[in-house]
Coordinates of C-alpha atoms and ligand atoms in Angstrom, one line a residue:
X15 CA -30.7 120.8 25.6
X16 CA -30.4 119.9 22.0
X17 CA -30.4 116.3 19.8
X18 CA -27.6 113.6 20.7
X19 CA -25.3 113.4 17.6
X20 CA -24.4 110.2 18.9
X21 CA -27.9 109.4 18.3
X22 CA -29.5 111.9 15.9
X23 CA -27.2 111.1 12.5
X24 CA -27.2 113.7 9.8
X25 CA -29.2 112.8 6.7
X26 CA -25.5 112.1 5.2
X27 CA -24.4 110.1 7.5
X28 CA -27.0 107.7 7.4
X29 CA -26.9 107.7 3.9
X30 CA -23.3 106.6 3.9
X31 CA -24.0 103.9 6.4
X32 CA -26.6 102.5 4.5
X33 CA -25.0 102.3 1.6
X34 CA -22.2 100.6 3.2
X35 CA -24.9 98.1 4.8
X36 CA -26.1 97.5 1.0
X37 CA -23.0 97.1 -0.2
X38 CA -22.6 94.5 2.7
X39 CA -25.8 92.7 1.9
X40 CA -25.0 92.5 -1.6
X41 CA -21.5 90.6 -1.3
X42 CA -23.2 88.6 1.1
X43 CA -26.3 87.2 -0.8
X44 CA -23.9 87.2 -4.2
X45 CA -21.1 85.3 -2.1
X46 CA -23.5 82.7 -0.2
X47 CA -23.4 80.2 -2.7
X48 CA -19.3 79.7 -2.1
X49 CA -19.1 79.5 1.6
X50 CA -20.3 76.8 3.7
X51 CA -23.5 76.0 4.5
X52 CA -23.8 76.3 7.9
X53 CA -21.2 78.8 9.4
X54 CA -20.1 77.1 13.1
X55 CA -18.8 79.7 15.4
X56 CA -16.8 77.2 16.7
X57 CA -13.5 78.4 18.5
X58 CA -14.5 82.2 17.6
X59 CA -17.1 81.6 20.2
X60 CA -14.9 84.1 22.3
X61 CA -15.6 87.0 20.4
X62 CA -19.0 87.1 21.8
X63 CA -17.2 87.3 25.2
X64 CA -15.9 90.9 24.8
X65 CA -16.0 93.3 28.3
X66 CA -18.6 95.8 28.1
X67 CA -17.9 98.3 26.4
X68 CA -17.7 101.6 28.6
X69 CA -17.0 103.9 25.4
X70 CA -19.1 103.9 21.9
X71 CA -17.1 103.4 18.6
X72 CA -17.3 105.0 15.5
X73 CA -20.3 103.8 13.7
X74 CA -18.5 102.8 10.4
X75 CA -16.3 100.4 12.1
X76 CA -19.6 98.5 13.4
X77 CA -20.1 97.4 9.8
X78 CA -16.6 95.6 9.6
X79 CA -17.1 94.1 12.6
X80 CA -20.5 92.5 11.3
X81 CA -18.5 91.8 8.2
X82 CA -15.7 90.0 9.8
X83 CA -17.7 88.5 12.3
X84 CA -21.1 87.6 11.5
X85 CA -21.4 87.6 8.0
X86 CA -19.4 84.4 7.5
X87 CA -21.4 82.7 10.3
X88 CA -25.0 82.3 8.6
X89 CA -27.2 79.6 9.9
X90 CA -27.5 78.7 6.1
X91 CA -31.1 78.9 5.1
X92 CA -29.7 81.6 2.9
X93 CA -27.3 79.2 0.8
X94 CA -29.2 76.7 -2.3
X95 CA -27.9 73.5 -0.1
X96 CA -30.0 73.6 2.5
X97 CA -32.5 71.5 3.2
X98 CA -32.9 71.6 7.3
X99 CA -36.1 72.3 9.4
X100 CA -38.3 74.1 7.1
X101 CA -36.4 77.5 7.0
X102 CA -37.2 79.6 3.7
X103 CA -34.8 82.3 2.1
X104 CA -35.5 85.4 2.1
X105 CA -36.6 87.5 -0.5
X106 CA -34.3 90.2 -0.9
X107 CA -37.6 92.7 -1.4
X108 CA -37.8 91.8 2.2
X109 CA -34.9 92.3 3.4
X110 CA -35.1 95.9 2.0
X111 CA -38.7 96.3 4.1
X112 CA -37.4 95.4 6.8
X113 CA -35.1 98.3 6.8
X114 CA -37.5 100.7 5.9
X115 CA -39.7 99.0 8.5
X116 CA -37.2 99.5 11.5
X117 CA -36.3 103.3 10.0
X118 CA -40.1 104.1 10.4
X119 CA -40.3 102.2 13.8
X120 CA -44.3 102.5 13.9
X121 CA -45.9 100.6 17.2
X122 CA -48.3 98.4 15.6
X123 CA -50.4 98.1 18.4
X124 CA -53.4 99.9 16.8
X125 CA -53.9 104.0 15.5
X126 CA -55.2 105.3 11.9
X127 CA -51.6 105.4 10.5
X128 CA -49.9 103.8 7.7
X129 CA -48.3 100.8 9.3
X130 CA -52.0 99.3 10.9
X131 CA -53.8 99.8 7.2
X132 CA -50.6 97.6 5.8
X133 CA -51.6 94.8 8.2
X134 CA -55.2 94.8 7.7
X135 CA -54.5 94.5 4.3
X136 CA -51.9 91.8 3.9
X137 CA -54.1 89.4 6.3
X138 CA -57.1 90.0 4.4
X139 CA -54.4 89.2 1.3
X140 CA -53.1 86.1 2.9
X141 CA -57.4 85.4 4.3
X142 CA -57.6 85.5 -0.1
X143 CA -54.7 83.2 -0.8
X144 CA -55.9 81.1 1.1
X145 CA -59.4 80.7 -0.3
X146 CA -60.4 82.3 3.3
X147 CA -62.9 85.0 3.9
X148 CA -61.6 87.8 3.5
X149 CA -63.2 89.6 6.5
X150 CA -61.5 87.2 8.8
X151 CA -60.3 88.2 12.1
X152 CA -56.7 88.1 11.8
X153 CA -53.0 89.1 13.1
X154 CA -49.5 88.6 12.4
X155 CA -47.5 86.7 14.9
X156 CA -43.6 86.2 15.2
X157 CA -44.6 82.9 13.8
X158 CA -46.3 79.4 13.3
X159 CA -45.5 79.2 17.1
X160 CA -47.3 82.5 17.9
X161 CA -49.7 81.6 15.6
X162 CA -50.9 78.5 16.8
X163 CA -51.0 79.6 20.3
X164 CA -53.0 82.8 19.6
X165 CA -55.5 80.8 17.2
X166 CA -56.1 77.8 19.9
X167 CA -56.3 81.0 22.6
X168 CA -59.3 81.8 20.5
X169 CA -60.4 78.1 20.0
X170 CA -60.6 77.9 24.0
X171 CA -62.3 81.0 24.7
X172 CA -64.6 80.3 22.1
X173 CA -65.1 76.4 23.4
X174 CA -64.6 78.0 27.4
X175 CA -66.6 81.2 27.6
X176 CA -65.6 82.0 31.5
X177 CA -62.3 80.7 30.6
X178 CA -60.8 84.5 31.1
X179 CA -62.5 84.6 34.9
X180 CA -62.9 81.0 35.8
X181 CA -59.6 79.2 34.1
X182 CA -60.8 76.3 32.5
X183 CA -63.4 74.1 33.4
X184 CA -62.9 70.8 35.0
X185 CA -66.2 69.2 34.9
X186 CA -66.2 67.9 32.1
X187 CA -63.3 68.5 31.1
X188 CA -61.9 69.7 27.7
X189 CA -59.6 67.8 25.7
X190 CA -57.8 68.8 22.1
X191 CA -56.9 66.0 19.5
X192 CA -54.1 66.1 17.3
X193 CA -52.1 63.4 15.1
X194 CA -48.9 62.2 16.2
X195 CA -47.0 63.9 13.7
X196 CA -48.2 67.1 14.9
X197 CA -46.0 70.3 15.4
X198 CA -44.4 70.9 19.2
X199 CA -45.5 74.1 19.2
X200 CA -49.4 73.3 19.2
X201 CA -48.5 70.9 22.4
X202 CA -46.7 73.8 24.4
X203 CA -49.9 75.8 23.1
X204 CA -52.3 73.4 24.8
X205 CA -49.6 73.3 28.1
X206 CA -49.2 77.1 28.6
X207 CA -53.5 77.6 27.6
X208 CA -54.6 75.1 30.6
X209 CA -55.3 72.5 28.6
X210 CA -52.7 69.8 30.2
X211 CA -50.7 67.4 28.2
X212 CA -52.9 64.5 29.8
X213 CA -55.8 66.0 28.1
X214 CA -54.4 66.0 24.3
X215 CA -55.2 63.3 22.5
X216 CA -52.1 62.0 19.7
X217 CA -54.2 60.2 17.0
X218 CA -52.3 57.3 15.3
X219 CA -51.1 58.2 11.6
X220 CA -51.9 55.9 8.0
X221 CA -49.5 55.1 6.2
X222 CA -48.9 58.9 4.5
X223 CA -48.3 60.2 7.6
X224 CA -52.2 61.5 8.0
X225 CA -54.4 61.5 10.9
X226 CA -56.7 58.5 10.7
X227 CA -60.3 59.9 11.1
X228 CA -61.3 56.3 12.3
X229 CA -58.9 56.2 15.4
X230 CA -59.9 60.3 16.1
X231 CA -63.8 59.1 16.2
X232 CA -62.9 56.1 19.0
X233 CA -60.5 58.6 20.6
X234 CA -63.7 61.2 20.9
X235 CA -66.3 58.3 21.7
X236 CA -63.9 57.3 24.4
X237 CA -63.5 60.4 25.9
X238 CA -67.4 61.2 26.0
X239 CA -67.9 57.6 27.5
X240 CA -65.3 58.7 30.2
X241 CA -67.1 61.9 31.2
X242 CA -64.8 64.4 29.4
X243 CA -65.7 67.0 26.8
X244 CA -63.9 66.9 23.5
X245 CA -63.8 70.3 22.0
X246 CA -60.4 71.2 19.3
X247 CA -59.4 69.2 16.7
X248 CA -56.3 70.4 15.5
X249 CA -55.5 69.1 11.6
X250 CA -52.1 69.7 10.3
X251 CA -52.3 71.2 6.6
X252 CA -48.9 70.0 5.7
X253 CA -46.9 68.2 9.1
X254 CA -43.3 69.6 9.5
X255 CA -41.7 66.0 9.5
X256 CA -43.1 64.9 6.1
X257 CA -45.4 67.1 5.1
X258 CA -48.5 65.4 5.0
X259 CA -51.8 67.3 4.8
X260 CA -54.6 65.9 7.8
X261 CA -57.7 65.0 5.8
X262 CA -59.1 68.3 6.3
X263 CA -62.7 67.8 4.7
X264 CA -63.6 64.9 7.0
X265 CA -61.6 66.8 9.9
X266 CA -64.2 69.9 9.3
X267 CA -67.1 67.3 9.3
X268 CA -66.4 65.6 11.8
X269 CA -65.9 68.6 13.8
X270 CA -69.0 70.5 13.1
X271 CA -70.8 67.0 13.9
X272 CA -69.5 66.8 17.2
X273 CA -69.3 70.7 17.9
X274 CA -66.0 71.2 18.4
X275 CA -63.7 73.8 17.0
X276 CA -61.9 73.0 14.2
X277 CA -57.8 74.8 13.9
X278 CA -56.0 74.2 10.5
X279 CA -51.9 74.6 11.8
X280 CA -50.6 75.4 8.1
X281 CA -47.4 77.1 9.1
X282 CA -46.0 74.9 6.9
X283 CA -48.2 74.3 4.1
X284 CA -51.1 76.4 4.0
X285 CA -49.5 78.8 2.2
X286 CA -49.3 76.2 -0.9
X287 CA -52.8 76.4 -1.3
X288 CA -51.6 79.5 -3.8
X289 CA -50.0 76.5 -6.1
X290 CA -52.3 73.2 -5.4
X291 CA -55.4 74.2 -3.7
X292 CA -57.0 70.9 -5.0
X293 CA -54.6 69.4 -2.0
X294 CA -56.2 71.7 0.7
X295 CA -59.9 71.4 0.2
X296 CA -61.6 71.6 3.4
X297 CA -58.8 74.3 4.9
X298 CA -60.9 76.9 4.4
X299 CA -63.9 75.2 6.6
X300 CA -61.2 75.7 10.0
X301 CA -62.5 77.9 12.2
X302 CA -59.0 79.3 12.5
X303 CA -55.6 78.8 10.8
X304 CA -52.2 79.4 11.3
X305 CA -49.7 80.3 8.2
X306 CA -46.0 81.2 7.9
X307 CA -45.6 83.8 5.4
X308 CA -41.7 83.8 6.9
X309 CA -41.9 80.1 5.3
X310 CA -43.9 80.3 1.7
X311 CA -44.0 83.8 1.2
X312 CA -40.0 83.9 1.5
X313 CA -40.7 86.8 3.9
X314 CA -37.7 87.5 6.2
X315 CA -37.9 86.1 9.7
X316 CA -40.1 86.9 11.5
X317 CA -43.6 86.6 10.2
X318 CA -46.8 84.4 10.8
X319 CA -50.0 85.1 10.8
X320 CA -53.6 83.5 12.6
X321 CA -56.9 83.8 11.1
X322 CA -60.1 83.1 12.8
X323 CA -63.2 82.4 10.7
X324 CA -66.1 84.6 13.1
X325 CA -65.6 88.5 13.6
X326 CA -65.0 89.0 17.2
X327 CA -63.1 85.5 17.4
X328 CA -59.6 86.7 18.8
X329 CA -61.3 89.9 20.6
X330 CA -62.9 88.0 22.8
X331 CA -59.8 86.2 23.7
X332 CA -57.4 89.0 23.7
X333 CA -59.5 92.6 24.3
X334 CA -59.3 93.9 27.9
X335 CA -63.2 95.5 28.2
X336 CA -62.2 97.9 30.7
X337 CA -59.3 99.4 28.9
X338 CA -61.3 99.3 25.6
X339 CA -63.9 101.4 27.0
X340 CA -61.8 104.0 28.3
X341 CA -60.7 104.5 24.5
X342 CA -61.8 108.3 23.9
X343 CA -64.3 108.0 20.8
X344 CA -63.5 111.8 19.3
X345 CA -59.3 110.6 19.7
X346 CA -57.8 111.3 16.0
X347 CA -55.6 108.6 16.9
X348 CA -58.2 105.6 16.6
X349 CA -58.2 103.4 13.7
X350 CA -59.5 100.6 12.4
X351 CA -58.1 97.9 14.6
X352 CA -56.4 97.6 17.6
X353 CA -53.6 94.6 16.7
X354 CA -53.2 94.4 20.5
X355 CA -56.4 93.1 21.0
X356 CA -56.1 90.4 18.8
X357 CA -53.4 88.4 20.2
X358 CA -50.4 88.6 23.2
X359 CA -48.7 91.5 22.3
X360 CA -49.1 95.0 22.8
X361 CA -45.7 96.7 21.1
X362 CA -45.4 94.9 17.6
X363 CA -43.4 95.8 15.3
X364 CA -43.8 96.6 12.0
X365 CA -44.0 92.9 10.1
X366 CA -47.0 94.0 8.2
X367 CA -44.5 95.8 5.4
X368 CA -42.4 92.8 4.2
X369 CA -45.8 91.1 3.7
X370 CA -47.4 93.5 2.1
X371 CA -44.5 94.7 -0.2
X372 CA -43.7 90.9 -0.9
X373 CA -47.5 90.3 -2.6
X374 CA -47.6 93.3 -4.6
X375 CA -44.1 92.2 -5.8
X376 CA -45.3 88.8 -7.1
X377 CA -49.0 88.8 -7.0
X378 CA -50.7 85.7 -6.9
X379 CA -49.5 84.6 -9.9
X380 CA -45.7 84.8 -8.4
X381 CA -46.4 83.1 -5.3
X382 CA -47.7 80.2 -7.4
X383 CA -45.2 79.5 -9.7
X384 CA -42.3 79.8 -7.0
X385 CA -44.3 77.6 -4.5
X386 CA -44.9 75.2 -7.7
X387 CA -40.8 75.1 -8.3
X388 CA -40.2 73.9 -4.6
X389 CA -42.9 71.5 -4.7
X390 CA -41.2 70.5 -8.5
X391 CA -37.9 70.2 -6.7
X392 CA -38.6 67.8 -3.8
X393 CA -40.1 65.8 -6.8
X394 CA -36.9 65.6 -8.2
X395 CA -35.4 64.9 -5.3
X396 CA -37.5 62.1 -4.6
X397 CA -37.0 60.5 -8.4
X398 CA -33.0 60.9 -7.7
X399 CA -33.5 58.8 -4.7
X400 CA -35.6 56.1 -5.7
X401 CA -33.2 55.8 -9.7
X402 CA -31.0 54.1 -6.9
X403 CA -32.8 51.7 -5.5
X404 CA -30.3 49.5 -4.6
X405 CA -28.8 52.3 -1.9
X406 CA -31.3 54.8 -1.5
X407 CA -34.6 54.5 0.2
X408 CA -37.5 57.1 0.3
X409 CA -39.5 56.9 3.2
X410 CA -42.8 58.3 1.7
X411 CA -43.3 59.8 -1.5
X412 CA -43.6 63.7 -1.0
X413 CA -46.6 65.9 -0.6
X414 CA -45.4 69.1 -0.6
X415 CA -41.5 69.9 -0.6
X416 CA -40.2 67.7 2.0
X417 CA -38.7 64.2 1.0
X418 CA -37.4 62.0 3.8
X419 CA -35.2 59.2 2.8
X420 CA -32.4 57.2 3.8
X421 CA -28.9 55.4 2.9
X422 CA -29.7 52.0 3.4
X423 CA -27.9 49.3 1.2
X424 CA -29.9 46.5 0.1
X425 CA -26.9 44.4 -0.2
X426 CA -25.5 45.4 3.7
X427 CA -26.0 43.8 7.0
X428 CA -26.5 46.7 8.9
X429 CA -28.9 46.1 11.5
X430 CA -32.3 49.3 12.1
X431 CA -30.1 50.7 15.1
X432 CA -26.6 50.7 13.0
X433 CA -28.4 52.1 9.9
X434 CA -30.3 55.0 12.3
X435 CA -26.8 55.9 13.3
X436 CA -25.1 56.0 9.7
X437 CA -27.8 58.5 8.4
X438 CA -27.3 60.8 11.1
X439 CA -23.2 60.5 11.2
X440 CA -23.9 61.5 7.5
X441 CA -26.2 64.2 8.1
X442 CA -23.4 65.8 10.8
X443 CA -20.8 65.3 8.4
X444 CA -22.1 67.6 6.2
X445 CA -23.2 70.0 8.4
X446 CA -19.8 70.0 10.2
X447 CA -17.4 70.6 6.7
X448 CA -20.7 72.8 5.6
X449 CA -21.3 71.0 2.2
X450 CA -25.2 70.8 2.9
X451 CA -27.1 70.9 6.2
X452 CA -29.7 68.7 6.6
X453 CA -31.8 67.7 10.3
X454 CA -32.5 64.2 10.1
X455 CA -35.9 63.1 11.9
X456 CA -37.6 60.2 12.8
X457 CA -40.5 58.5 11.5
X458 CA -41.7 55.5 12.9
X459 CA -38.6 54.8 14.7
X460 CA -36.3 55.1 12.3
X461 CA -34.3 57.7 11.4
X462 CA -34.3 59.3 7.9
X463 CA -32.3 62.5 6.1
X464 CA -35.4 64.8 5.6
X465 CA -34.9 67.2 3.3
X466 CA -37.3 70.4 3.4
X467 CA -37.1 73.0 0.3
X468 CA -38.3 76.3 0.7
X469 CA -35.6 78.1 -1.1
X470 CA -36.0 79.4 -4.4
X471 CA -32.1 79.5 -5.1
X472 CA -32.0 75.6 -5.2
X473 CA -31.3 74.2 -8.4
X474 CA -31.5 70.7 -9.9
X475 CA -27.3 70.5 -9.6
X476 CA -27.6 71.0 -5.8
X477 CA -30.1 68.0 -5.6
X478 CA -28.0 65.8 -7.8
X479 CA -25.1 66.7 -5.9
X480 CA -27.2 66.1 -2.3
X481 CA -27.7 62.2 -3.9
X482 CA -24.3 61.8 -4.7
X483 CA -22.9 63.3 -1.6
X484 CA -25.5 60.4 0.5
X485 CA -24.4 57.8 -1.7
X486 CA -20.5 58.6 -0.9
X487 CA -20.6 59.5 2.4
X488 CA -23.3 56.4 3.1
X489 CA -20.4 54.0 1.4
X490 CA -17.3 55.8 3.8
X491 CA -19.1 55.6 6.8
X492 CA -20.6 52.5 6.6
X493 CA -17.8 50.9 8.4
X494 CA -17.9 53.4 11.2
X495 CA -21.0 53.0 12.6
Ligands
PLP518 C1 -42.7 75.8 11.3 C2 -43.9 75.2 11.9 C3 -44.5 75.6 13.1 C4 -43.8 76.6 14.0 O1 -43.6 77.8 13.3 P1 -42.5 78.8 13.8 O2 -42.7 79.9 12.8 O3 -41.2 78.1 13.6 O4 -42.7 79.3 15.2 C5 -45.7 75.1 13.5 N1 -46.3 74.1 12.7 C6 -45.8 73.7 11.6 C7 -46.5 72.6 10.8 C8 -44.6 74.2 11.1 O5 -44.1 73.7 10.0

């Protein structure tokens, strides 16, 4: 028996390939700017339905396939037009993490070695940028998704305690509030943990898109009067439609008033708190908090992280005693945390790197001033929009770096339904001939261009152009619709 060389590459040869994957990557980032934003597959779809392949290839032909096939086809969060979902770029120290990250190939489930030491540091980092204790019990996730559900995992075993034996308790039942602008993913959260959908609470919005803490208080009297138990508030520090940030201070008072647990979902926005913490006072009294760093810390998919204020928080949701106790004190092999016990997962990979490279790349100081620039270009944006009046229409002025607005001619007699349908013709127009890609949403019924900006290769000549481009495209396909 002796190594694969089908497997086991010699030093050189993996040298070569990876400096034809770097060359690739290169050309790539340097050419994104002149392709299209959004690559549709489109009738290539039948590449991707090739026979199986009974014999290998040579590897170097692998890259031109990637080049001729997949390259060209980005989703486009890469490229300075676009402005869908809230889908950062990625910095290209990342990118290069990443590599090393899957050449290392560390199981990140716990062990005294390198890649668990990363990860305790960058959360306690991210715990710091975020005005958090540092000592927080913390993880990182996939994502915001992940994050949310581990965090509100904690939050029910926390609000539960024989939740893990019993299920959850139906006399008196729990119930979780949010606002109605909240994130999907914190609704599948509360439908996979027990909760039931009938049991969380959608709290009406002002006029910024916030949660109003009036409606929450009736929504919580109400439920008491009826019997039930109200026990998570869920505030959204910076909603994915608009970007609004929950009035976190009287959220964390209110809470602590009526005992329940208090989770901060700042996948979005949290983050931002490195630029403007004035506009997240109170985040720091949530008992846990989700964050993206794959969204403001330009990491490269995928990486989120949850943070729970009390030592012990996410253990007690996540550690299995028995196996725990079988742990052989004297092992060399423990270290300081087992990741696995702190969340779903038990193989992890190694997401701590990008995280960790990526803060002592900027610091603090970097984080701010790039976060700062996104929030300065949705400003723009939004000052663009409303210097035409006449056409344009903001829907709300912007709190972080989303701006939602809409083509909607003073002087037309489009009725609501005919105008919902131009803005999103115009929105598929652009994503179809791949001049910008943008996901329209709705806000209180009616349908706007939302524009998110996470991307540091933006400049002020793509948001000019983006006005233009709705003013043209509003004026063609006003007769269409
Ligand atoms: C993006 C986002 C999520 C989901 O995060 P993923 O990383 O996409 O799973 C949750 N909440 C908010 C507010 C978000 O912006």
């Amino acid at each position: 028996m002796k190594p694969d060389p089908d497997f086991d590459l010699p030093a050189e040869q993996i040298r070569r390939l990876g400096r034809a994957a770097t060359d690739l990557v290169a050309d790539h980032l340097g050419g994104i700017a002149h392709g299209p934003v959004f690559g549709k597959i489109g009738a290539h779809a039948s590449w991707f339905d090739e026979p199986l392949p009974e014999a290998g290839r040579d590897a170097d032909a692998l890259l031109e396939l990637v080049r001729e096939r997949v390259l060209p086809f980005p989703f486009g969060n890469s490229h300075p037009r676009f402005f869908a979902f809230i889908n950062a770029t990625a910095d290209p120290v990342g990118i290069v993490a990443d590599l090393v990250a899957s050449a290392m190939n560390p199981n990140c489930w716990g062990g005294d070695h390198a890649a668990i030491h990363v990860e305790r540091q960058a959360l306690s980092w991210i715990a710091e940028l975020l005005g958090y204790p540092a000592d927080a019990e913390g993880v990182l996730t996939s994502g915001g998704s992940m994050a949310n559900f581990t965090a509100l995992a904690a939050a029910r075993r926390a609000t539960c305690p024989d939740v893990r034996d019993e299920g959850l308790p139906q006399h008196p039942r729990p119930v979780v509030y949010v606002s109605d602008q909240v994130h999907h993913c914190v609704d599948k959260s509360a439908d996979l943990l027990g909760f039931g959908r009938r049991f969380v609470r959608r709290i009406a919005t002002d006029e910024r898109f916030r949660m109003r803490v009036d409606a929450l208080e009736a929504a919580i009297a109400a439920d008491r009067a009826a019997g039930l138990r109200p026990t998570i508030v869920v505030g959204s520090a910076g909603t994915v439609n608009t970007g609004a940030i929950d009035p976190l201070v009287e959220l964390a008072d209110l809470a602590a008033r009526e005992g329940m647990w208090f989770h901060a979902d700042g996948a979005y926005g949290a983050l931002a708190a490195i630029a403007i913490p004035d506009a997240f006072v109170g985040l720091t009294r949530a008992d846990s908090i989700a964050a993206d760093p794959h969204k403001w810390l330009y990491v490269p998919y995928e990486a989120g992280a949850t943070l729970v204020r009390r030592k012990g928080g996410l253990t007690d949701a996540f550690a299995r005693p028995a196996e725990y106790l079988d742990q052989d004190p004297e092992s060399p092999l423990l270290g300081p945390v087992l990741f696995s016990e702190r969340g779903p997962e038990l193989s992890r990979r190694f997401r701590a790197l990008k995280v960790w490279l990526g803060i002592l790349r900027h610091g603090r100081q970097g984080y701010a001033r790039a976060i700062a620039a996104d929030l300065a270009r949705a400003k723009r944006l939004a000052e663009l929009v409303q210097e035409r009046p006449e056409t344009l229409e903001l829907a709300v002025e912007p709190t972080l770096s989303i701006v939602c607005f809409r083509y909607a001619p003073k002087a037309s007699a489009l009725d609501e339904q005919r105008l919902d349908r131009l803005n999103r013709r115009i929105a598929n127009r652009w994503v179809a001939d791949g001049s910008f890609f943008l996901a329209p949403t709705v806000l209180r019924g009616r349908t706007y261009l939302r524009a998110a900006i996470v991307n540091f290769r933006t400049a002020e000549s793509d948001l000019v152009a983006l006005r233009d481009a709705t003013l043209l495209a509003g004026a063609e396909l006003e007769k269409t619709v």
